[in-house]
Amino acid sequence: MKPLIQAFHDKITGTVTYVVYEKDGTDCAIIDSVLDYDPKSGRTSTASADLVVDFVRAHRLNTAWLLETHAHADHLSAAPYLSRQLGGRTGIGAEISVVQQAFARVFPQRPGIERSFDHLFQPDEDFAIGALRARALHVPGHTPADMAYQIGDAVFVGDTMFMPDVGTARCDFPGGCAATLYRSVRKLLALPPQTRLFMCHDYPPAGREARWEVTVAEQSEKNIHIREGVTEEQFVEMRTKRDATLEMPMLILPAIQVNISAGQLPEAEENGVRYLKIPLNAF
């Protein structure tokens, strides 16, 4: 089964949002949506999400799922806005509870945070998007809760890996583990060679246009971090050294506190203003 896939690339964060469906007039899933956020002014906007809304409505799609591959550290999720506009159930891996607990010491946890998502996927759980059959693949390593979604011949890999000339995701967030990521990626690369893999982000090197689709065969042959022949020991050594040089993502502090709550923004305070909280000297 080969689903139809429409990608929306956010150039500011490098994030790719996907609408996955069988044909016009059927159910769809929206994967890894983006709420625009300007860290300088604190302003949010729905310009990126509205492109998705327009597409879904133009193709007469019924939104069955709003899927997150993980709690993103580089953008805010637009799932609540899309749910209000289009409907759909929010879903993420069940291990999101581990991520929520890891950040509880620095971010005040709103009551009922464990019920923020409509559905928590178990490893290898099967689900449906209309006539499309889908499976949630647990691929931890970047975070404990990472899920890849296999829909027909396509797999949406989240932050397990990037395009072959970029490599793999960092593993130094709470609960991350390079050895675990290695095994997760190897599980994905054991799929049939022509399986289509769709990245959550692309950070293209100079001179290359952004891309986000690749095959298992191409990743196995060319991925600069984890191509065929790279051992787990070699990968862990490389990933650990590389992660030690990386800065924190620019939006991690606003993004994480929103995304562990399924994209729900804080309630307004007595003056009518919503506030994100920035912990000092906590990381």
PDB file of C-alpha atoms in Angstrom:
ATOM      1  CA  MET A   1       0.000   0.000   0.000  1.00  0.00           C
ATOM      2  CA  LYS A   2       1.481   3.334  -1.083  1.00  0.00           C
ATOM      3  CA  PRO A   3      -0.142   6.280   0.719  1.00  0.00           C
ATOM      4  CA  LEU A   4      -0.255   9.781  -0.707  1.00  0.00           C
ATOM      5  CA  ILE A   5       2.006  12.158   1.200  1.00  0.00           C
ATOM      6  CA  GLN A   6       2.052  15.943   1.189  1.00  0.00           C
ATOM      7  CA  ALA A   7       5.025  17.591   2.898  1.00  0.00           C
ATOM      8  CA  PHE A   8       5.201  21.123   4.353  1.00  0.00           C
ATOM      9  CA  HIS A   9       8.742  22.334   5.043  1.00  0.00           C
ATOM     10  CA  ASP A  10       9.222  25.041   7.667  1.00  0.00           C
ATOM     11  CA  LYS A  11      12.446  26.771   6.643  1.00  0.00           C
ATOM     12  CA  ILE A  12      12.888  28.514  10.002  1.00  0.00           C
ATOM     13  CA  THR A  13      13.067  25.344  12.133  1.00  0.00           C
ATOM     14  CA  GLY A  14      13.864  22.861   9.369  1.00  0.00           C
ATOM     15  CA  THR A  15      10.801  20.844  10.375  1.00  0.00           C
ATOM     16  CA  VAL A  16       8.740  18.871   7.873  1.00  0.00           C
ATOM     17  CA  THR A  17       5.028  18.332   8.564  1.00  0.00           C
ATOM     18  CA  TYR A  18       3.238  15.566   6.664  1.00  0.00           C
ATOM     19  CA  VAL A  19      -0.334  14.897   5.640  1.00  0.00           C
ATOM     20  CA  VAL A  20      -0.764  11.184   4.883  1.00  0.00           C
ATOM     21  CA  TYR A  21      -3.875   9.820   3.181  1.00  0.00           C
ATOM     22  CA  GLU A  22      -5.178   7.220   0.732  1.00  0.00           C
ATOM     23  CA  LYS A  23      -6.980   9.507  -1.724  1.00  0.00           C
ATOM     24  CA  ASP A  24      -9.140  12.628  -1.762  1.00  0.00           C
ATOM     25  CA  GLY A  25     -12.182  12.412   0.484  1.00  0.00           C
ATOM     26  CA  THR A  26     -10.666   9.883   2.915  1.00  0.00           C
ATOM     27  CA  ASP A  27      -9.173   9.953   6.410  1.00  0.00           C
ATOM     28  CA  CYS A  28      -5.735  11.444   6.959  1.00  0.00           C
ATOM     29  CA  ALA A  29      -3.034  11.769   9.589  1.00  0.00           C
ATOM     30  CA  ILE A  30      -1.040  14.944  10.209  1.00  0.00           C
ATOM     31  CA  ILE A  31       2.463  14.246  11.515  1.00  0.00           C
ATOM     32  CA  ASP A  32       4.695  16.717  13.428  1.00  0.00           C
ATOM     33  CA  SER A  33       2.880  20.011  12.950  1.00  0.00           C
ATOM     34  CA  VAL A  34       4.439  23.424  13.615  1.00  0.00           C
ATOM     35  CA  LEU A  35       3.104  26.418  15.524  1.00  0.00           C
ATOM     36  CA  ASP A  36       5.120  29.453  14.433  1.00  0.00           C
ATOM     37  CA  TYR A  37       6.905  31.103  17.344  1.00  0.00           C
ATOM     38  CA  ASP A  38       9.137  34.175  17.380  1.00  0.00           C
ATOM     39  CA  PRO A  39      11.474  33.924  20.396  1.00  0.00           C
ATOM     40  CA  LYS A  40      12.354  37.622  20.210  1.00  0.00           C
ATOM     41  CA  SER A  41       8.805  38.899  20.604  1.00  0.00           C
ATOM     42  CA  GLY A  42       7.115  35.869  22.164  1.00  0.00           C
ATOM     43  CA  ARG A  43       4.504  35.964  19.395  1.00  0.00           C
ATOM     44  CA  THR A  44       2.884  32.854  17.973  1.00  0.00           C
ATOM     45  CA  SER A  45       1.156  32.517  14.643  1.00  0.00           C
ATOM     46  CA  THR A  46      -0.616  29.789  12.710  1.00  0.00           C
ATOM     47  CA  ALA A  47       0.697  30.609   9.228  1.00  0.00           C
ATOM     48  CA  SER A  48       2.425  27.230   8.818  1.00  0.00           C
ATOM     49  CA  ALA A  49      -0.489  25.301  10.288  1.00  0.00           C
ATOM     50  CA  ASP A  50      -2.961  27.142   8.069  1.00  0.00           C
ATOM     51  CA  LEU A  51      -1.206  25.782   4.982  1.00  0.00           C
ATOM     52  CA  VAL A  52      -1.983  22.319   6.317  1.00  0.00           C
ATOM     53  CA  VAL A  53      -5.580  23.267   7.087  1.00  0.00           C
ATOM     54  CA  ASP A  54      -6.067  24.609   3.570  1.00  0.00           C
ATOM     55  CA  PHE A  55      -4.661  21.427   2.025  1.00  0.00           C
ATOM     56  CA  VAL A  56      -6.808  19.117   4.148  1.00  0.00           C
ATOM     57  CA  ARG A  57      -9.953  21.062   3.312  1.00  0.00           C
ATOM     58  CA  ALA A  58      -9.108  21.360  -0.395  1.00  0.00           C
ATOM     59  CA  HIS A  59      -8.767  17.575  -0.628  1.00  0.00           C
ATOM     60  CA  ARG A  60     -11.882  16.939   1.476  1.00  0.00           C
ATOM     61  CA  LEU A  61      -9.913  14.938   4.031  1.00  0.00           C
ATOM     62  CA  ASN A  62     -11.131  13.899   7.448  1.00  0.00           C
ATOM     63  CA  THR A  63      -8.400  14.270  10.052  1.00  0.00           C
ATOM     64  CA  ALA A  64      -8.264  11.073  12.060  1.00  0.00           C
ATOM     65  CA  TRP A  65      -4.892  11.548  13.784  1.00  0.00           C
ATOM     66  CA  LEU A  66      -2.511  14.318  14.860  1.00  0.00           C
ATOM     67  CA  LEU A  67       0.677  12.347  15.421  1.00  0.00           C
ATOM     68  CA  GLU A  68       3.881  13.414  17.140  1.00  0.00           C
ATOM     69  CA  THR A  69       7.040  11.393  16.637  1.00  0.00           C
ATOM     70  CA  HIS A  70       8.379  12.759  19.948  1.00  0.00           C
ATOM     71  CA  ALA A  71       8.329  15.825  22.203  1.00  0.00           C
ATOM     72  CA  HIS A  72      10.219  18.221  19.947  1.00  0.00           C
ATOM     73  CA  ALA A  73      12.901  20.569  21.269  1.00  0.00           C
ATOM     74  CA  ASP A  74      13.134  22.785  18.171  1.00  0.00           C
ATOM     75  CA  HIS A  75       9.559  23.890  17.496  1.00  0.00           C
ATOM     76  CA  LEU A  76       6.158  24.165  19.148  1.00  0.00           C
ATOM     77  CA  SER A  77       3.437  21.745  18.099  1.00  0.00           C
ATOM     78  CA  ALA A  78       0.300  23.114  16.421  1.00  0.00           C
ATOM     79  CA  ALA A  79      -1.759  20.041  17.349  1.00  0.00           C
ATOM     80  CA  PRO A  80      -4.300  21.886  19.552  1.00  0.00           C
ATOM     81  CA  TYR A  81      -4.947  24.474  16.835  1.00  0.00           C
ATOM     82  CA  LEU A  82      -5.292  21.816  14.143  1.00  0.00           C
ATOM     83  CA  SER A  83      -7.625  19.828  16.368  1.00  0.00           C
ATOM     84  CA  ARG A  84      -9.888  22.854  16.754  1.00  0.00           C
ATOM     85  CA  GLN A  85      -9.864  23.462  12.999  1.00  0.00           C
ATOM     86  CA  LEU A  86      -9.978  19.913  11.696  1.00  0.00           C
ATOM     87  CA  GLY A  87     -10.613  17.477  14.536  1.00  0.00           C
ATOM     88  CA  GLY A  88      -8.428  14.430  15.074  1.00  0.00           C
ATOM     89  CA  ARG A  89      -6.924  12.574  18.025  1.00  0.00           C
ATOM     90  CA  THR A  90      -3.434  13.457  19.279  1.00  0.00           C
ATOM     91  CA  GLY A  91      -1.041  10.535  19.619  1.00  0.00           C
ATOM     92  CA  ILE A  92       2.535   9.973  20.811  1.00  0.00           C
ATOM     93  CA  GLY A  93       4.600   7.123  22.246  1.00  0.00           C
ATOM     94  CA  ALA A  94       3.616   5.880  25.705  1.00  0.00           C
ATOM     95  CA  GLU A  95       7.097   6.643  27.060  1.00  0.00           C
ATOM     96  CA  ILE A  96       6.234  10.351  26.921  1.00  0.00           C
ATOM     97  CA  SER A  97       5.555   9.884  30.643  1.00  0.00           C
ATOM     98  CA  VAL A  98       9.303   9.333  31.142  1.00  0.00           C
ATOM     99  CA  VAL A  99      10.048  12.601  29.334  1.00  0.00           C
ATOM    100  CA  GLN A 100       7.413  14.449  31.348  1.00  0.00           C
ATOM    101  CA  GLN A 101       8.945  13.157  34.585  1.00  0.00           C
ATOM    102  CA  ALA A 102      12.460  14.068  33.445  1.00  0.00           C
ATOM    103  CA  PHE A 103      11.481  17.707  32.967  1.00  0.00           C
ATOM    104  CA  ALA A 104       9.227  17.921  36.040  1.00  0.00           C
ATOM    105  CA  ARG A 105      12.116  19.241  38.139  1.00  0.00           C
ATOM    106  CA  VAL A 106      12.479  22.365  35.983  1.00  0.00           C
ATOM    107  CA  PHE A 107       9.024  22.958  34.499  1.00  0.00           C
ATOM    108  CA  PRO A 108       5.925  23.170  36.692  1.00  0.00           C
ATOM    109  CA  GLN A 109       3.653  20.324  35.623  1.00  0.00           C
ATOM    110  CA  ARG A 110       0.082  21.316  34.920  1.00  0.00           C
ATOM    111  CA  PRO A 111      -2.572  19.101  36.535  1.00  0.00           C
ATOM    112  CA  GLY A 112      -3.452  16.117  34.366  1.00  0.00           C
ATOM    113  CA  ILE A 113      -0.387  16.436  32.126  1.00  0.00           C
ATOM    114  CA  GLU A 114      -0.277  12.650  31.812  1.00  0.00           C
ATOM    115  CA  ARG A 115      -3.654  12.863  30.048  1.00  0.00           C
ATOM    116  CA  SER A 116      -2.631  15.629  27.613  1.00  0.00           C
ATOM    117  CA  PHE A 117      -2.540  13.266  24.636  1.00  0.00           C
ATOM    118  CA  ASP A 118      -5.612  11.432  23.425  1.00  0.00           C
ATOM    119  CA  HIS A 119      -3.695   8.231  22.764  1.00  0.00           C
ATOM    120  CA  LEU A 120      -0.369   6.781  23.892  1.00  0.00           C
ATOM    121  CA  PHE A 121       1.026   4.232  21.442  1.00  0.00           C
ATOM    122  CA  GLN A 122       2.593   1.022  22.644  1.00  0.00           C
ATOM    123  CA  PRO A 123       5.534  -0.492  20.706  1.00  0.00           C
ATOM    124  CA  ASP A 124       4.386  -2.158  17.463  1.00  0.00           C
ATOM    125  CA  GLU A 125       0.793  -1.081  18.014  1.00  0.00           C
ATOM    126  CA  ASP A 126      -1.324  -1.292  14.869  1.00  0.00           C
ATOM    127  CA  PHE A 127      -3.846   1.435  14.055  1.00  0.00           C
ATOM    128  CA  ALA A 128      -5.847   2.680  11.088  1.00  0.00           C
ATOM    129  CA  ILE A 129      -6.033   5.870   9.057  1.00  0.00           C
ATOM    130  CA  GLY A 130      -9.210   5.108   7.165  1.00  0.00           C
ATOM    131  CA  ALA A 131      -8.305   2.203   4.873  1.00  0.00           C
ATOM    132  CA  LEU A 132      -4.579   2.699   5.495  1.00  0.00           C
ATOM    133  CA  ARG A 133      -2.965   0.342   7.948  1.00  0.00           C
ATOM    134  CA  ALA A 134      -0.339   1.847  10.212  1.00  0.00           C
ATOM    135  CA  ARG A 135       2.037   0.703  12.922  1.00  0.00           C
ATOM    136  CA  ALA A 136       3.784   2.642  15.689  1.00  0.00           C
ATOM    137  CA  LEU A 137       7.442   1.597  15.928  1.00  0.00           C
ATOM    138  CA  HIS A 138       9.225   2.432  19.173  1.00  0.00           C
ATOM    139  CA  VAL A 139      12.620   3.910  18.222  1.00  0.00           C
ATOM    140  CA  PRO A 140      14.134   5.410  21.407  1.00  0.00           C
ATOM    141  CA  GLY A 141      17.598   6.893  21.696  1.00  0.00           C
ATOM    142  CA  HIS A 142      17.094  10.553  20.834  1.00  0.00           C
ATOM    143  CA  THR A 143      14.468  10.559  23.595  1.00  0.00           C
ATOM    144  CA  PRO A 144      12.827   7.604  25.381  1.00  0.00           C
ATOM    145  CA  ALA A 145       9.470   8.289  23.724  1.00  0.00           C
ATOM    146  CA  ASP A 146      10.428   8.465  20.033  1.00  0.00           C
ATOM    147  CA  MET A 147       8.048   6.716  17.665  1.00  0.00           C
ATOM    148  CA  ALA A 148       8.328   6.101  13.938  1.00  0.00           C
ATOM    149  CA  TYR A 149       5.054   5.600  12.095  1.00  0.00           C
ATOM    150  CA  GLN A 150       4.969   2.958   9.380  1.00  0.00           C
ATOM    151  CA  ILE A 151       2.101   3.619   6.959  1.00  0.00           C
ATOM    152  CA  GLY A 152       2.104   1.343   3.938  1.00  0.00           C
ATOM    153  CA  ASP A 153       5.510   1.556   2.245  1.00  0.00           C
ATOM    154  CA  ALA A 154       6.393   4.796   4.074  1.00  0.00           C
ATOM    155  CA  VAL A 155       7.980   5.297   7.487  1.00  0.00           C
ATOM    156  CA  PHE A 156       8.080   8.664   9.249  1.00  0.00           C
ATOM    157  CA  VAL A 157      11.248   8.340  11.280  1.00  0.00           C
ATOM    158  CA  GLY A 158      11.126  11.417  13.518  1.00  0.00           C
ATOM    159  CA  ASP A 159      14.562  12.361  14.843  1.00  0.00           C
ATOM    160  CA  THR A 160      16.190   8.936  14.639  1.00  0.00           C
ATOM    161  CA  MET A 161      18.138  10.002  11.555  1.00  0.00           C
ATOM    162  CA  PHE A 162      18.411  12.759   8.984  1.00  0.00           C
ATOM    163  CA  MET A 163      19.283  12.751   5.313  1.00  0.00           C
ATOM    164  CA  PRO A 164      22.402  10.662   4.545  1.00  0.00           C
ATOM    165  CA  ASP A 165      24.729  13.672   4.300  1.00  0.00           C
ATOM    166  CA  VAL A 166      23.582  14.986   7.700  1.00  0.00           C
ATOM    167  CA  GLY A 167      23.583  11.783   9.763  1.00  0.00           C
ATOM    168  CA  THR A 168      21.673  11.110  12.968  1.00  0.00           C
ATOM    169  CA  ALA A 169      20.057  12.926  15.877  1.00  0.00           C
ATOM    170  CA  ARG A 170      21.776  13.915  19.107  1.00  0.00           C
ATOM    171  CA  CYS A 171      21.373  11.692  22.168  1.00  0.00           C
ATOM    172  CA  ASP A 172      22.270  14.007  25.048  1.00  0.00           C
ATOM    173  CA  PHE A 173      18.752  15.024  26.062  1.00  0.00           C
ATOM    174  CA  PRO A 174      17.307  13.532  29.295  1.00  0.00           C
ATOM    175  CA  GLY A 175      16.823   9.809  28.739  1.00  0.00           C
ATOM    176  CA  GLY A 176      18.761   9.817  25.480  1.00  0.00           C
ATOM    177  CA  CYS A 177      21.218   7.034  24.702  1.00  0.00           C
ATOM    178  CA  ALA A 178      23.504   6.627  21.688  1.00  0.00           C
ATOM    179  CA  ALA A 179      23.624   2.827  21.939  1.00  0.00           C
ATOM    180  CA  THR A 180      19.842   2.707  22.041  1.00  0.00           C
ATOM    181  CA  LEU A 181      19.594   5.011  19.021  1.00  0.00           C
ATOM    182  CA  TYR A 182      21.991   2.777  17.103  1.00  0.00           C
ATOM    183  CA  ARG A 183      19.713  -0.227  17.667  1.00  0.00           C
ATOM    184  CA  SER A 184      16.611   1.783  16.767  1.00  0.00           C
ATOM    185  CA  VAL A 185      18.125   2.935  13.478  1.00  0.00           C
ATOM    186  CA  ARG A 186      19.295  -0.582  12.680  1.00  0.00           C
ATOM    187  CA  LYS A 187      15.716  -1.763  13.186  1.00  0.00           C
ATOM    188  CA  LEU A 188      14.518   0.784  10.641  1.00  0.00           C
ATOM    189  CA  LEU A 189      17.281  -0.085   8.181  1.00  0.00           C
ATOM    190  CA  ALA A 190      16.271  -3.755   8.373  1.00  0.00           C
ATOM    191  CA  LEU A 191      13.059  -2.865   6.508  1.00  0.00           C
ATOM    192  CA  PRO A 192      12.856  -3.686   2.771  1.00  0.00           C
ATOM    193  CA  PRO A 193      15.428  -1.640   0.790  1.00  0.00           C
ATOM    194  CA  GLN A 194      12.847   0.343  -1.199  1.00  0.00           C
ATOM    195  CA  THR A 195      10.890   1.406   1.880  1.00  0.00           C
ATOM    196  CA  ARG A 196      10.452   5.187   1.792  1.00  0.00           C
ATOM    197  CA  LEU A 197      11.813   7.003   4.833  1.00  0.00           C
ATOM    198  CA  PHE A 198      10.559  10.513   5.617  1.00  0.00           C
ATOM    199  CA  MET A 199      12.658  12.759   7.842  1.00  0.00           C
ATOM    200  CA  CYS A 200      11.253  15.065  10.511  1.00  0.00           C
ATOM    201  CA  HIS A 201      13.915  17.691   9.717  1.00  0.00           C
ATOM    202  CA  ASP A 202      16.509  18.599   7.164  1.00  0.00           C
ATOM    203  CA  TYR A 203      19.512  20.813   7.817  1.00  0.00           C
ATOM    204  CA  PRO A 204      21.103  20.745   4.367  1.00  0.00           C
ATOM    205  CA  PRO A 205      24.783  21.483   3.903  1.00  0.00           C
ATOM    206  CA  ALA A 206      25.677  24.500   1.787  1.00  0.00           C
ATOM    207  CA  GLY A 207      24.746  24.076  -1.840  1.00  0.00           C
ATOM    208  CA  ARG A 208      21.995  21.485  -1.351  1.00  0.00           C
ATOM    209  CA  GLU A 209      18.265  22.169  -1.406  1.00  0.00           C
ATOM    210  CA  ALA A 210      16.239  20.810   1.507  1.00  0.00           C
ATOM    211  CA  ARG A 211      15.135  17.190   1.091  1.00  0.00           C
ATOM    212  CA  TRP A 212      13.289  14.824   3.367  1.00  0.00           C
ATOM    213  CA  GLU A 213      12.581  11.579   1.480  1.00  0.00           C
ATOM    214  CA  VAL A 214      15.086   8.756   1.062  1.00  0.00           C
ATOM    215  CA  THR A 215      15.023   4.954   0.820  1.00  0.00           C
ATOM    216  CA  VAL A 216      16.292   2.407   3.306  1.00  0.00           C
ATOM    217  CA  ALA A 217      18.852   1.346   0.701  1.00  0.00           C
ATOM    218  CA  GLU A 218      20.248   4.873   0.353  1.00  0.00           C
ATOM    219  CA  GLN A 219      20.490   5.397   4.115  1.00  0.00           C
ATOM    220  CA  SER A 220      22.224   2.044   4.548  1.00  0.00           C
ATOM    221  CA  GLU A 221      24.756   2.877   1.872  1.00  0.00           C
ATOM    222  CA  LYS A 222      25.417   6.567   2.441  1.00  0.00           C
ATOM    223  CA  ASN A 223      24.451   7.807   5.915  1.00  0.00           C
ATOM    224  CA  ILE A 224      27.600   9.485   7.221  1.00  0.00           C
ATOM    225  CA  HIS A 225      27.017   8.351  10.823  1.00  0.00           C
ATOM    226  CA  ILE A 226      25.409   4.940  10.612  1.00  0.00           C
ATOM    227  CA  ARG A 227      25.814   3.426   7.154  1.00  0.00           C
ATOM    228  CA  GLU A 228      26.298  -0.325   6.793  1.00  0.00           C
ATOM    229  CA  GLY A 229      29.570  -1.403   8.391  1.00  0.00           C
ATOM    230  CA  VAL A 230      29.574   1.149  11.218  1.00  0.00           C
ATOM    231  CA  THR A 231      29.608  -0.771  14.502  1.00  0.00           C
ATOM    232  CA  GLU A 232      27.676   0.168  17.615  1.00  0.00           C
ATOM    233  CA  GLU A 233      30.928   0.962  19.419  1.00  0.00           C
ATOM    234  CA  GLN A 234      32.059   3.271  16.607  1.00  0.00           C
ATOM    235  CA  PHE A 235      28.697   5.006  16.498  1.00  0.00           C
ATOM    236  CA  VAL A 236      28.515   5.544  20.265  1.00  0.00           C
ATOM    237  CA  GLU A 237      32.030   7.005  20.310  1.00  0.00           C
ATOM    238  CA  MET A 238      31.253   9.363  17.417  1.00  0.00           C
ATOM    239  CA  ARG A 239      27.847  10.391  18.762  1.00  0.00           C
ATOM    240  CA  THR A 240      29.129  11.015  22.293  1.00  0.00           C
ATOM    241  CA  LYS A 241      32.013  13.198  21.106  1.00  0.00           C
ATOM    242  CA  ARG A 242      29.815  15.097  18.690  1.00  0.00           C
ATOM    243  CA  ASP A 243      27.021  15.708  21.205  1.00  0.00           C
ATOM    244  CA  ALA A 244      29.538  17.220  23.634  1.00  0.00           C
ATOM    245  CA  THR A 245      30.187  20.001  21.108  1.00  0.00           C
ATOM    246  CA  LEU A 246      26.552  20.888  20.364  1.00  0.00           C
ATOM    247  CA  GLU A 247      24.757  23.906  21.757  1.00  0.00           C
ATOM    248  CA  MET A 248      21.264  23.617  23.180  1.00  0.00           C
ATOM    249  CA  PRO A 249      18.564  24.053  20.514  1.00  0.00           C
ATOM    250  CA  MET A 250      17.425  27.666  20.439  1.00  0.00           C
ATOM    251  CA  LEU A 251      13.777  26.851  21.192  1.00  0.00           C
ATOM    252  CA  ILE A 252      14.218  23.949  23.619  1.00  0.00           C
ATOM    253  CA  LEU A 253      13.000  25.842  26.712  1.00  0.00           C
ATOM    254  CA  PRO A 254       9.727  27.129  25.246  1.00  0.00           C
ATOM    255  CA  ALA A 255       9.220  24.042  23.073  1.00  0.00           C
ATOM    256  CA  ILE A 256       9.611  21.284  25.633  1.00  0.00           C
ATOM    257  CA  GLN A 257       7.255  22.767  28.220  1.00  0.00           C
ATOM    258  CA  VAL A 258       4.570  23.093  25.536  1.00  0.00           C
ATOM    259  CA  ASN A 259       5.173  19.836  23.674  1.00  0.00           C
ATOM    260  CA  ILE A 260       5.156  17.511  26.695  1.00  0.00           C
ATOM    261  CA  SER A 261       1.585  18.810  27.136  1.00  0.00           C
ATOM    262  CA  ALA A 262       0.565  17.907  23.554  1.00  0.00           C
ATOM    263  CA  GLY A 263       1.158  21.460  22.354  1.00  0.00           C
ATOM    264  CA  GLN A 264      -1.212  23.069  24.835  1.00  0.00           C
ATOM    265  CA  LEU A 265      -0.157  26.584  25.770  1.00  0.00           C
ATOM    266  CA  PRO A 266      -0.288  27.659  29.432  1.00  0.00           C
ATOM    267  CA  GLU A 267      -3.522  29.138  30.697  1.00  0.00           C
ATOM    268  CA  ALA A 268      -3.674  32.925  30.889  1.00  0.00           C
ATOM    269  CA  GLU A 269      -2.854  34.444  34.258  1.00  0.00           C
ATOM    270  CA  GLU A 270      -4.947  37.054  36.080  1.00  0.00           C
ATOM    271  CA  ASN A 271      -3.793  39.822  33.757  1.00  0.00           C
ATOM    272  CA  GLY A 272      -4.999  37.857  30.726  1.00  0.00           C
ATOM    273  CA  VAL A 273      -1.489  37.072  29.458  1.00  0.00           C
ATOM    274  CA  ARG A 274      -0.033  33.590  28.905  1.00  0.00           C
ATOM    275  CA  TYR A 275       3.537  33.014  30.061  1.00  0.00           C
ATOM    276  CA  LEU A 276       6.176  30.456  29.183  1.00  0.00           C
ATOM    277  CA  LYS A 277       8.676  29.976  31.998  1.00  0.00           C
ATOM    278  CA  ILE A 278      12.432  29.997  31.487  1.00  0.00           C
ATOM    279  CA  PRO A 279      14.328  28.152  34.256  1.00  0.00           C
ATOM    280  CA  LEU A 280      17.586  29.787  35.295  1.00  0.00           C
ATOM    281  CA  ASN A 281      20.760  27.732  35.848  1.00  0.00           C
ATOM    282  CA  ALA A 282      18.831  24.472  35.601  1.00  0.00           C
ATOM    283  CA  PHE A 283      20.677  22.933  32.653  1.00  0.00           C
TER     284      PHE A 283
END
